[in-house]
Coordinates of C-alpha atoms in Angstrom, one line a residue:
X1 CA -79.1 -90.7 -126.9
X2 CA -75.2 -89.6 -127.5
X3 CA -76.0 -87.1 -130.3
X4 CA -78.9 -85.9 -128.1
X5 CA -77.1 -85.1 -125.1
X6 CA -74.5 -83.6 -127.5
X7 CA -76.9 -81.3 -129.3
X8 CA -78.2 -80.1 -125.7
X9 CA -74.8 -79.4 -124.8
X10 CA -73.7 -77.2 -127.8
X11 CA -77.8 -75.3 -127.3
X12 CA -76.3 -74.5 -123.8
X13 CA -72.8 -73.9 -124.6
X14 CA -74.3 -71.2 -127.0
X15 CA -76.8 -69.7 -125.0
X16 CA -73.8 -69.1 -122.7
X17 CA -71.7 -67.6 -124.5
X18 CA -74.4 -65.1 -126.3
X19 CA -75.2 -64.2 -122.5
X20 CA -71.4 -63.7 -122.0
X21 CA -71.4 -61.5 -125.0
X22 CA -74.8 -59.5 -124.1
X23 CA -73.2 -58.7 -120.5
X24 CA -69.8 -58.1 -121.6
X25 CA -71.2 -55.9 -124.5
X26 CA -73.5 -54.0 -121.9
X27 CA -70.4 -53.6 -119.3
X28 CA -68.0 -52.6 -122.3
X29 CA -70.5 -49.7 -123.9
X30 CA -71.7 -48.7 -119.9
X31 CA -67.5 -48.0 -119.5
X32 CA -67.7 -46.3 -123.4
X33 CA -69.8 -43.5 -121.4
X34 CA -68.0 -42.8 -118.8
X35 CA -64.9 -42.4 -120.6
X36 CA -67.2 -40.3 -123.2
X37 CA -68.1 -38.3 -119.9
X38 CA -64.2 -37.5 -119.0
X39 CA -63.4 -36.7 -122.2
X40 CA -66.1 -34.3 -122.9
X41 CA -65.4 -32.3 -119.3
X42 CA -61.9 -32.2 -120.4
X43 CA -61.7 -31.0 -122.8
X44 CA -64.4 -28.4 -122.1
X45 CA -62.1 -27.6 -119.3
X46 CA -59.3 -27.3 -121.0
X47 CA -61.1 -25.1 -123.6
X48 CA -63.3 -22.8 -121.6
X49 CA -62.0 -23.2 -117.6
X50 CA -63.7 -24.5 -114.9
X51 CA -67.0 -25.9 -114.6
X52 CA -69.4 -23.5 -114.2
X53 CA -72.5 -25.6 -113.4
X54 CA -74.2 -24.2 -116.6
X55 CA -72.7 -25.1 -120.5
X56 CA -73.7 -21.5 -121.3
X57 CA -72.1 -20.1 -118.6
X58 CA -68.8 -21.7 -119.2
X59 CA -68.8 -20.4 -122.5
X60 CA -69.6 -17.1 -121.8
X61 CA -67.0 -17.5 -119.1
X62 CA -64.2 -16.6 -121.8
X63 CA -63.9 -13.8 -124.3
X64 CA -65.1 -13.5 -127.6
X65 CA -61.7 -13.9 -129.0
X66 CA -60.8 -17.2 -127.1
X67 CA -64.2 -18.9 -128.4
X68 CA -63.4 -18.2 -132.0
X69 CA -59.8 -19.6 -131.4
X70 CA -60.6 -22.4 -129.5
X71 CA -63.2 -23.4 -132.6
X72 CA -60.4 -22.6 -135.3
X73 CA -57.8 -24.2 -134.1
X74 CA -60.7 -27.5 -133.1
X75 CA -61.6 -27.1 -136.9
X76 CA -57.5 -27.2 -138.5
X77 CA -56.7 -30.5 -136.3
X78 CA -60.1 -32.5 -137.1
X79 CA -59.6 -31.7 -140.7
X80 CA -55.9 -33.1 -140.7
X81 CA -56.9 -36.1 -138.1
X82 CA -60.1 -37.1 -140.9
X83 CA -58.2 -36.0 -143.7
X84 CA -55.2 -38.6 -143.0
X85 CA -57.6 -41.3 -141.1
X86 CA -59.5 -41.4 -144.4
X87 CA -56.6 -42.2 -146.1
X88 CA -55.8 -45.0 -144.1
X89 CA -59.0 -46.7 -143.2
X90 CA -62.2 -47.4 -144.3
X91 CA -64.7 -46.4 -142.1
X92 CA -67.4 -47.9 -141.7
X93 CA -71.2 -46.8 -140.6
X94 CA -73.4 -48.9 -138.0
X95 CA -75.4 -50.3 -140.8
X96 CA -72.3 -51.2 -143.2
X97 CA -70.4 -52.9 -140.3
X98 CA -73.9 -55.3 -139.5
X99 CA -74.2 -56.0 -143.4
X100 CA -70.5 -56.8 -144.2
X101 CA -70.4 -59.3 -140.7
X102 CA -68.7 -62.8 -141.7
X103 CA -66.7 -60.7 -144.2
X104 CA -65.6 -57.9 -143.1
X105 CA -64.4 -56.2 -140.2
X106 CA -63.6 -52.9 -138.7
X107 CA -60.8 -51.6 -138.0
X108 CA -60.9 -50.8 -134.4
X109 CA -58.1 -48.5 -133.6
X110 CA -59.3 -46.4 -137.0
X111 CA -62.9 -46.2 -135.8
X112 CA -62.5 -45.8 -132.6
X113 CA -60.1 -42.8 -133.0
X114 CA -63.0 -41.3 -135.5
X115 CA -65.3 -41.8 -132.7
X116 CA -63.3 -39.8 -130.1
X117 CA -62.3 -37.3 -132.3
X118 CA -66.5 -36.6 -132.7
X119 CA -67.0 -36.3 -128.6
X120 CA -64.1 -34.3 -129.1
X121 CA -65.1 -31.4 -131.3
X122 CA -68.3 -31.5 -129.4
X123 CA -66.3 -30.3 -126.1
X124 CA -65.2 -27.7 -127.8
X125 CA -68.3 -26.0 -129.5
X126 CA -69.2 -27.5 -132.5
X127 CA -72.9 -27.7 -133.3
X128 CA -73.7 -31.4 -133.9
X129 CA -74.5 -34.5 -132.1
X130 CA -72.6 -36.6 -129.9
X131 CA -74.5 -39.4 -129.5
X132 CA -72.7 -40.9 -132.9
X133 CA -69.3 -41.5 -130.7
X134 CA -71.0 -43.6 -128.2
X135 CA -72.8 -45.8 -130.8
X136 CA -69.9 -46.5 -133.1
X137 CA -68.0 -47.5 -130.1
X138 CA -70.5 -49.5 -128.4
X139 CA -71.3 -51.3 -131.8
X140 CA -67.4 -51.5 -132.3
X141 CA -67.5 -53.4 -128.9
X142 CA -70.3 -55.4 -129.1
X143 CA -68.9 -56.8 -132.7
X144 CA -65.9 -57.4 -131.1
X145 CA -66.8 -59.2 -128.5
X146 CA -69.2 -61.8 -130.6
X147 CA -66.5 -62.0 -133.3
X148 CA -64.3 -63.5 -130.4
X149 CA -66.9 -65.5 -128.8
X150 CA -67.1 -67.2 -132.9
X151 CA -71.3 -66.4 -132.4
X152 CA -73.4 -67.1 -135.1
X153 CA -73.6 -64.5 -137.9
X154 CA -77.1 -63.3 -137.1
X155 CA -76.2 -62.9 -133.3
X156 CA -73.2 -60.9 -134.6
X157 CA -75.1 -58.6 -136.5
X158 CA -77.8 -58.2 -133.6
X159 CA -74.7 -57.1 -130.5
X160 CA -73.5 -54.8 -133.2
X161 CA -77.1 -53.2 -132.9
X162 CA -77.2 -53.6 -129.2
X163 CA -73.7 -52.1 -128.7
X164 CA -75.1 -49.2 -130.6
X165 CA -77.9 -48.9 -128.4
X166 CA -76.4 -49.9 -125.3
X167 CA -73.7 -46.7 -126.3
X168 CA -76.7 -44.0 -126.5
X169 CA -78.2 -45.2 -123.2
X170 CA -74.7 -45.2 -121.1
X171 CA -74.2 -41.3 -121.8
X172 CA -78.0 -40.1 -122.3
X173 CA -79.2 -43.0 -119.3
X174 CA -82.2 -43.3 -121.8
X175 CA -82.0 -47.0 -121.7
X176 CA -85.7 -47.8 -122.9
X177 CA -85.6 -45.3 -125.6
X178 CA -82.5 -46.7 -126.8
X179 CA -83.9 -50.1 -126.9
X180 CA -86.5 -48.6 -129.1
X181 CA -83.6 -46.8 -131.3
X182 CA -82.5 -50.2 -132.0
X183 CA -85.8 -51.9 -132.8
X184 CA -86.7 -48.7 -135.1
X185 CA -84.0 -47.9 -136.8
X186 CA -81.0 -50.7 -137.0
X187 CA -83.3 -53.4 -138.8
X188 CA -83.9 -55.5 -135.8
X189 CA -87.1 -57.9 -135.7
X190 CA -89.0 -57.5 -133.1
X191 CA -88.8 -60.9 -131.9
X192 CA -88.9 -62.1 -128.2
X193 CA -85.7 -63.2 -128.2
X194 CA -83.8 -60.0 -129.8
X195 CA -86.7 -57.8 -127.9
X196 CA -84.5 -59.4 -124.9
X197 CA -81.5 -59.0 -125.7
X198 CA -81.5 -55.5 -126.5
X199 CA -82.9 -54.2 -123.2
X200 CA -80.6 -56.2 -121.2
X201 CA -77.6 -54.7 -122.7
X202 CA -79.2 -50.7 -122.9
X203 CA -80.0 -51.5 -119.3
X204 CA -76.5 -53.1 -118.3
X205 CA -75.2 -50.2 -119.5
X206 CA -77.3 -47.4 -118.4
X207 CA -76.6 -49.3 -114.8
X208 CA -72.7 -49.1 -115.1
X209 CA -72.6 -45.6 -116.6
X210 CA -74.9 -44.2 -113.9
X211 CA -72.5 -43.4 -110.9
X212 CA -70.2 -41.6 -113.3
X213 CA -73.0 -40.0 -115.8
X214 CA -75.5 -39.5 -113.3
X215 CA -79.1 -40.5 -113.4
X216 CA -80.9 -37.0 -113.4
X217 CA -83.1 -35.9 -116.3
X218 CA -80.7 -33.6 -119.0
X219 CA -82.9 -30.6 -119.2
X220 CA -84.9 -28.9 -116.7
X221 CA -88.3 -28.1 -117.3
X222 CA -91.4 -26.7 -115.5
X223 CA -94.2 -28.5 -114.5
X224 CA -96.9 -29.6 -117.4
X225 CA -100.5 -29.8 -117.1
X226 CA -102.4 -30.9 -119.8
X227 CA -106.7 -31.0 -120.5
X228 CA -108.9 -31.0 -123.3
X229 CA -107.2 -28.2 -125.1
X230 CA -103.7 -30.5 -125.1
X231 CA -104.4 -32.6 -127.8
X232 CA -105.7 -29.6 -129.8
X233 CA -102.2 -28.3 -129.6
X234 CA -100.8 -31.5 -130.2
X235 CA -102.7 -31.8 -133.7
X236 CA -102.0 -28.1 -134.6
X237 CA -98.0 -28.9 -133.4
X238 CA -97.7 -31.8 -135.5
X239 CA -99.1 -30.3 -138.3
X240 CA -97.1 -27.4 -138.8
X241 CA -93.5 -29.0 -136.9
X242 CA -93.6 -31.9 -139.0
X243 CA -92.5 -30.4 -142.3
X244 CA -90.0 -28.4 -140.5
X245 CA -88.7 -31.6 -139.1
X246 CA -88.5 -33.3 -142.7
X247 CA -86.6 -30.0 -144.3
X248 CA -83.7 -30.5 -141.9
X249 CA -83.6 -34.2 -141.9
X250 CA -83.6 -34.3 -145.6
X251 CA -80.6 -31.2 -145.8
X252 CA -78.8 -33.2 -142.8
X253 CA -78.8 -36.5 -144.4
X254 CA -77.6 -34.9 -147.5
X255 CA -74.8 -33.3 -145.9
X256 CA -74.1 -36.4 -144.8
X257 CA -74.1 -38.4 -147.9
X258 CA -72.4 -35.5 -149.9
X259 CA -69.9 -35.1 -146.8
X260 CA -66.8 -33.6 -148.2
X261 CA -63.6 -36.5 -147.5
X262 CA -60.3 -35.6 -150.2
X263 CA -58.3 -32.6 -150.4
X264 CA -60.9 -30.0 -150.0
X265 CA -61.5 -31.0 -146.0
X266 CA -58.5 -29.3 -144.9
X267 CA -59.9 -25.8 -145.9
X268 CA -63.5 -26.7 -146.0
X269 CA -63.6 -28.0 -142.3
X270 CA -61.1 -25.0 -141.1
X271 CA -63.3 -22.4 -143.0
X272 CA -66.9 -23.8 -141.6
X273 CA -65.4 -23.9 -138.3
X274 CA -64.6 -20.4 -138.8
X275 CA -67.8 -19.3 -139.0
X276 CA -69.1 -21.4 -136.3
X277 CA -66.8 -19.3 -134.3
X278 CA -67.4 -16.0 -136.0
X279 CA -71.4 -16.4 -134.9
X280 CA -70.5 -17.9 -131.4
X281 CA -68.1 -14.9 -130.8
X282 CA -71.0 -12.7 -130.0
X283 CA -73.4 -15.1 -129.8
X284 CA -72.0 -18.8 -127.6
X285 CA -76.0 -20.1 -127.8
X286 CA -74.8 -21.5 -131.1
X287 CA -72.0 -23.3 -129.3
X288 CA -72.4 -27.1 -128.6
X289 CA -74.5 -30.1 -129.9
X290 CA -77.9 -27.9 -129.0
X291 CA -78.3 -28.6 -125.3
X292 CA -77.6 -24.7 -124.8
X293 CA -79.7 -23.6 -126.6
X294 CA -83.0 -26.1 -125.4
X295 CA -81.8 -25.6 -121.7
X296 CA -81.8 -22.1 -122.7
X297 CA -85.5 -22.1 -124.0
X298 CA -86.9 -24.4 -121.1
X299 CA -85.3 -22.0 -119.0
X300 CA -88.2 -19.2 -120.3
X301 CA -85.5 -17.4 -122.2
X302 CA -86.7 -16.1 -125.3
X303 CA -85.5 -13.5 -128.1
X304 CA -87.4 -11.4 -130.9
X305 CA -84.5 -12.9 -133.0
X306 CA -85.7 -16.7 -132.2
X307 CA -86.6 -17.9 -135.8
X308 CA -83.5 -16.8 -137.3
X309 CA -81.4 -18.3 -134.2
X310 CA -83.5 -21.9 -135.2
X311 CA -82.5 -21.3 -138.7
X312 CA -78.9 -20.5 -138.5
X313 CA -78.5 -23.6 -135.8
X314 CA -80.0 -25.7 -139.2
X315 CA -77.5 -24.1 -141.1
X316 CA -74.3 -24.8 -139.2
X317 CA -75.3 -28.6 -138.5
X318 CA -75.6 -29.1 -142.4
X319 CA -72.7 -26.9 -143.0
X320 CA -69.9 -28.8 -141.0
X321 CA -71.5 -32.4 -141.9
X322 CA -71.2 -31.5 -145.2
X323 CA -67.8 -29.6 -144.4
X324 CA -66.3 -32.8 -143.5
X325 CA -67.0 -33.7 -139.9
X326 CA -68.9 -36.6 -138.5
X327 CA -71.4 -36.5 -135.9
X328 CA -75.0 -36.6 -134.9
X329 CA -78.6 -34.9 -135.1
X330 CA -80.3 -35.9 -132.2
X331 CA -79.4 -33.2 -129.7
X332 CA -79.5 -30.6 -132.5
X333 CA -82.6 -32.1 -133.3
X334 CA -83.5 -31.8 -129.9
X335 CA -83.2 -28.4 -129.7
X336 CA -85.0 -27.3 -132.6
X337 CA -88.0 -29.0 -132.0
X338 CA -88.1 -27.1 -128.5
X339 CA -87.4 -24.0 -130.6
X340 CA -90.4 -24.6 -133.0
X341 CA -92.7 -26.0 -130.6
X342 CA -91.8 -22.8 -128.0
X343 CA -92.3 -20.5 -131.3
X344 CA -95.7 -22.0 -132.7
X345 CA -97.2 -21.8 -129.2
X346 CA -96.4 -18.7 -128.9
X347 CA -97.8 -18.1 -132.6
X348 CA -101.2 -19.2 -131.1
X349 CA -101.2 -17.0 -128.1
X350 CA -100.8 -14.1 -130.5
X351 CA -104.2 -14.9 -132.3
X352 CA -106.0 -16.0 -128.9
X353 CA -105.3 -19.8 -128.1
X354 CA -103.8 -20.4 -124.8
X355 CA -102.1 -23.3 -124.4
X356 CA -99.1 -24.4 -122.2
X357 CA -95.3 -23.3 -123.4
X358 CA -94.0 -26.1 -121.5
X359 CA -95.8 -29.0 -123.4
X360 CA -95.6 -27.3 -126.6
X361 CA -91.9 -27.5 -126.1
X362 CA -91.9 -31.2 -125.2
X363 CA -94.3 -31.8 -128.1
X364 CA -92.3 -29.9 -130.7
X365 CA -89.4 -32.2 -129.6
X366 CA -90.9 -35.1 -129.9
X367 CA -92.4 -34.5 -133.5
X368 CA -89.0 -33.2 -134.4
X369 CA -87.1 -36.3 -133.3
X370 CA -89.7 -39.0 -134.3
X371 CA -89.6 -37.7 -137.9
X372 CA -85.6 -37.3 -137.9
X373 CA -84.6 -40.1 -136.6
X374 CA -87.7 -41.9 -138.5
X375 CA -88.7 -43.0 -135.3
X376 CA -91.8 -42.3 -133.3
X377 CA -91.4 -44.5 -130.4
X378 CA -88.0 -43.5 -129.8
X379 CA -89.0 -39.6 -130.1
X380 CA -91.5 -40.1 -127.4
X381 CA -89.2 -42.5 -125.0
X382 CA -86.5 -39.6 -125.5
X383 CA -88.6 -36.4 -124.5
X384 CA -89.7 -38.4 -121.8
X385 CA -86.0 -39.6 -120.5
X386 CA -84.6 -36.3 -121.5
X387 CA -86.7 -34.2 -119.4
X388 CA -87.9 -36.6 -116.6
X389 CA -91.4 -36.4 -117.4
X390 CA -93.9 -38.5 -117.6
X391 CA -97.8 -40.2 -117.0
X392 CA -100.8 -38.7 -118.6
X393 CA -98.4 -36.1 -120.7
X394 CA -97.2 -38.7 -122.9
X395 CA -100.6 -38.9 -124.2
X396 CA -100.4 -35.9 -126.1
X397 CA -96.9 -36.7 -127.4
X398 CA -98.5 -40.2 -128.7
X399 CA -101.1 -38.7 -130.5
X400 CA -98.5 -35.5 -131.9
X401 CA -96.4 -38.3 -133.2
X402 CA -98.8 -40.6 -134.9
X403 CA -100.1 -37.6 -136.5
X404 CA -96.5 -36.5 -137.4
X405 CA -95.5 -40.1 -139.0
X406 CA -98.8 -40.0 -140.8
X407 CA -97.6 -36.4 -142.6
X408 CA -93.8 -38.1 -143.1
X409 CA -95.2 -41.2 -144.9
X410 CA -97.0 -39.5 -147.3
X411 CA -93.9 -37.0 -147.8
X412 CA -92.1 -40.0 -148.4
X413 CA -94.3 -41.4 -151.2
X414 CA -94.1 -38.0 -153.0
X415 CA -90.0 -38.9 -153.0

């Protein structure tokens, strides 16, 4: 009777303090955003002037001269600040931190700082992700927290995923498509209990974030229709985005895996940054993680020059990951699917199919992200957050990214 009561007690005394940790870990990566938030306007501020109401508009605010310092100077202190950090500290990914739990830990100052420094060069131009910041520091947190709490080593490992998620839906307010980003692509069963867990902690989040992130959708775009002819387009979109989508994940991820960490990073870094700002001189679209630039599209804006705009914004995300900075591809990702789904559209009016710019934007997105990230749910979740849409339309994203994920399996098994 003794040893029962006992064993009830420590069952409740752990369920307690997992739900401490979830809450605390949803509360800790919800206050990661809106200090992500600040920091990003700041510095923008400080970089460009006032807030114009429009990113492109506060970059073409300033001269040409002041965007291509602004980016030099950005690219000679993040070269020192990794070039030193790296010396220092061993830092660790999202995946490495949830494999070496119970023997390893991160240190947080080190990662931390890395994880500013990424929001930081953001601010100021650069043309990668920022969603990486956010999701080291809520994984950093949510570690943390069940280190501290002595949880078991499996509930360690699963708030280290949660923080990471919870992180990407406190500055994006995507909080069901990160709960997919989890489940997809941090090795998370889907089991009722982590299935739990992981949405109460995006949604925490999202919730504490909100006054100071806001709750609108990120892009504005016009209203979609959709009929018969939808899910042709959505077929013809995935066929042709989709190995688009796989050449500039498999280039980024080699960037990323080659990334450039001794000596070399303090001209490397400098010298990419250099060109970033020699292009964004004349041309600030290339400026920033890729919001411009699919804000920019969405917005009906358009150029003869489109293609090689797409190509070069490729080009500048692989060179400065492989340069020696640290960031993300969802944005850029983003962007480029928009790009390519605006452009194939387009393609087809040309030769007599009419079909609606505004879904083959969202579609192009969504094929772009599902195969990126490796992760169709989260692609559709995320054009759907992103731009506030919704109902019937997500049909066609459905059957675009099936399609898509059906082309990037057997892609894989030619690897």
């Amino acid at each position: 009777m003794i040893s029962q009561v006992r064993r009830r007690l420590r069952l409740l005394l752990k369920f307690l303090k997992l739900s401490l940790a979830v809450i605390g870990t949803g509360v800790a990566s919800g206050v990661v955003g809106i200090f992500c938030h600040y920091l990003l306007e700041f510095i923008q501020v400080l970089a460009f002037g006032k807030d114009k109401g429009n990113l492109l508009l506060q970059f073409q605010s300033v001269s040409a001269f002041r965007r291509l310092s602004v980016l030099l100077v950005v690219g000679v202190l993040s070269s020192l600040f990794w070039y030193f950090l790296q010396r220092r500290v061993t830092l660790l990914s999202i995946s490495k931190a949830k494999k070496l739990v119970g023997k390893r830990s991160p240190n947080f100052l080190g990662q931390s700082l890395h994880a500013l420094i990424q929001v930081a060069i953001v601010a100021a131009g650069a043309s990668i992700g920022k969603e990486g910041a956010p999701r080291e520091l809520g994984a950093l947190f949510g570690g943390s927290l069940s280190k501290g709490l002595h949880l078991d080593i499996s509930d360690r490992q699963l708030l280290i995923a949660c923080g990471a998620g919870a992180g990407l839906a406190s500055v994006y307010q995507v909080p069901f498509a990160s709960a997919l980003f989890v489940l997809e692509t941090l090795g998370v069963s889907w089991t009722l209990k982590n299935i739990i867990i992981i949405f109460a902690t995006t949604y925490v989040s999202a919730y504490c974030a909100k006054p100071i992130v806001g709750g609108h959708a990120l892009y504005i775009v016009d209203t979609v229709t959709i009929d018969s002819s939808s899910f042709i387009q959505a077929i013809i979109l995935a066929l042709f985005v989709t190995p688009f989508a796989i050449i500039f994940g498999y280039f980024a991820k080699k960037a990323s895996s080659h990334r450039i960490t001794g000596k070399e990073i303090l001209w490397t870094l400098p010298f990419a940054f250099l060109i970033l700002g020699g292009l964004s001189a004349n041309l600030p679209i290339f400026m920033g993680n890729g919001q411009v630039l699919a804000q920019w599209i969405f917005s009906g804006n358009s150029s003869a020059y489109l293609p090689v705009i797409l190509i070069i914004k490729c080009l500048l995300v692989c060179l400065l990951l492989r340069s020696g900075a640290y960031g993300g591809t969802l944005t850029p990702s983003f962007a480029l699917g928009v790009g390519t789904g605006y452009l194939i559209t387009v393609l087809l009016g040309n030769f007599g199919f009419s079909h609606s710019l505004s879904l083959g934007m969202l579609l192009g997105a969504t094929v772009f992200l599902g195969t990126t990230l490796d992760a169709p749910l989260t692609g559709i979740a995320l054009v759907v957050g992103f731009t506030g849409t919704g109902g019937v339309i997500v049909f066609p994203l459905i059957l675009a990214s099936i399609l898509s994920r059906i082309i990037n399996n057997k892609w894989k098994k030619r690897l």
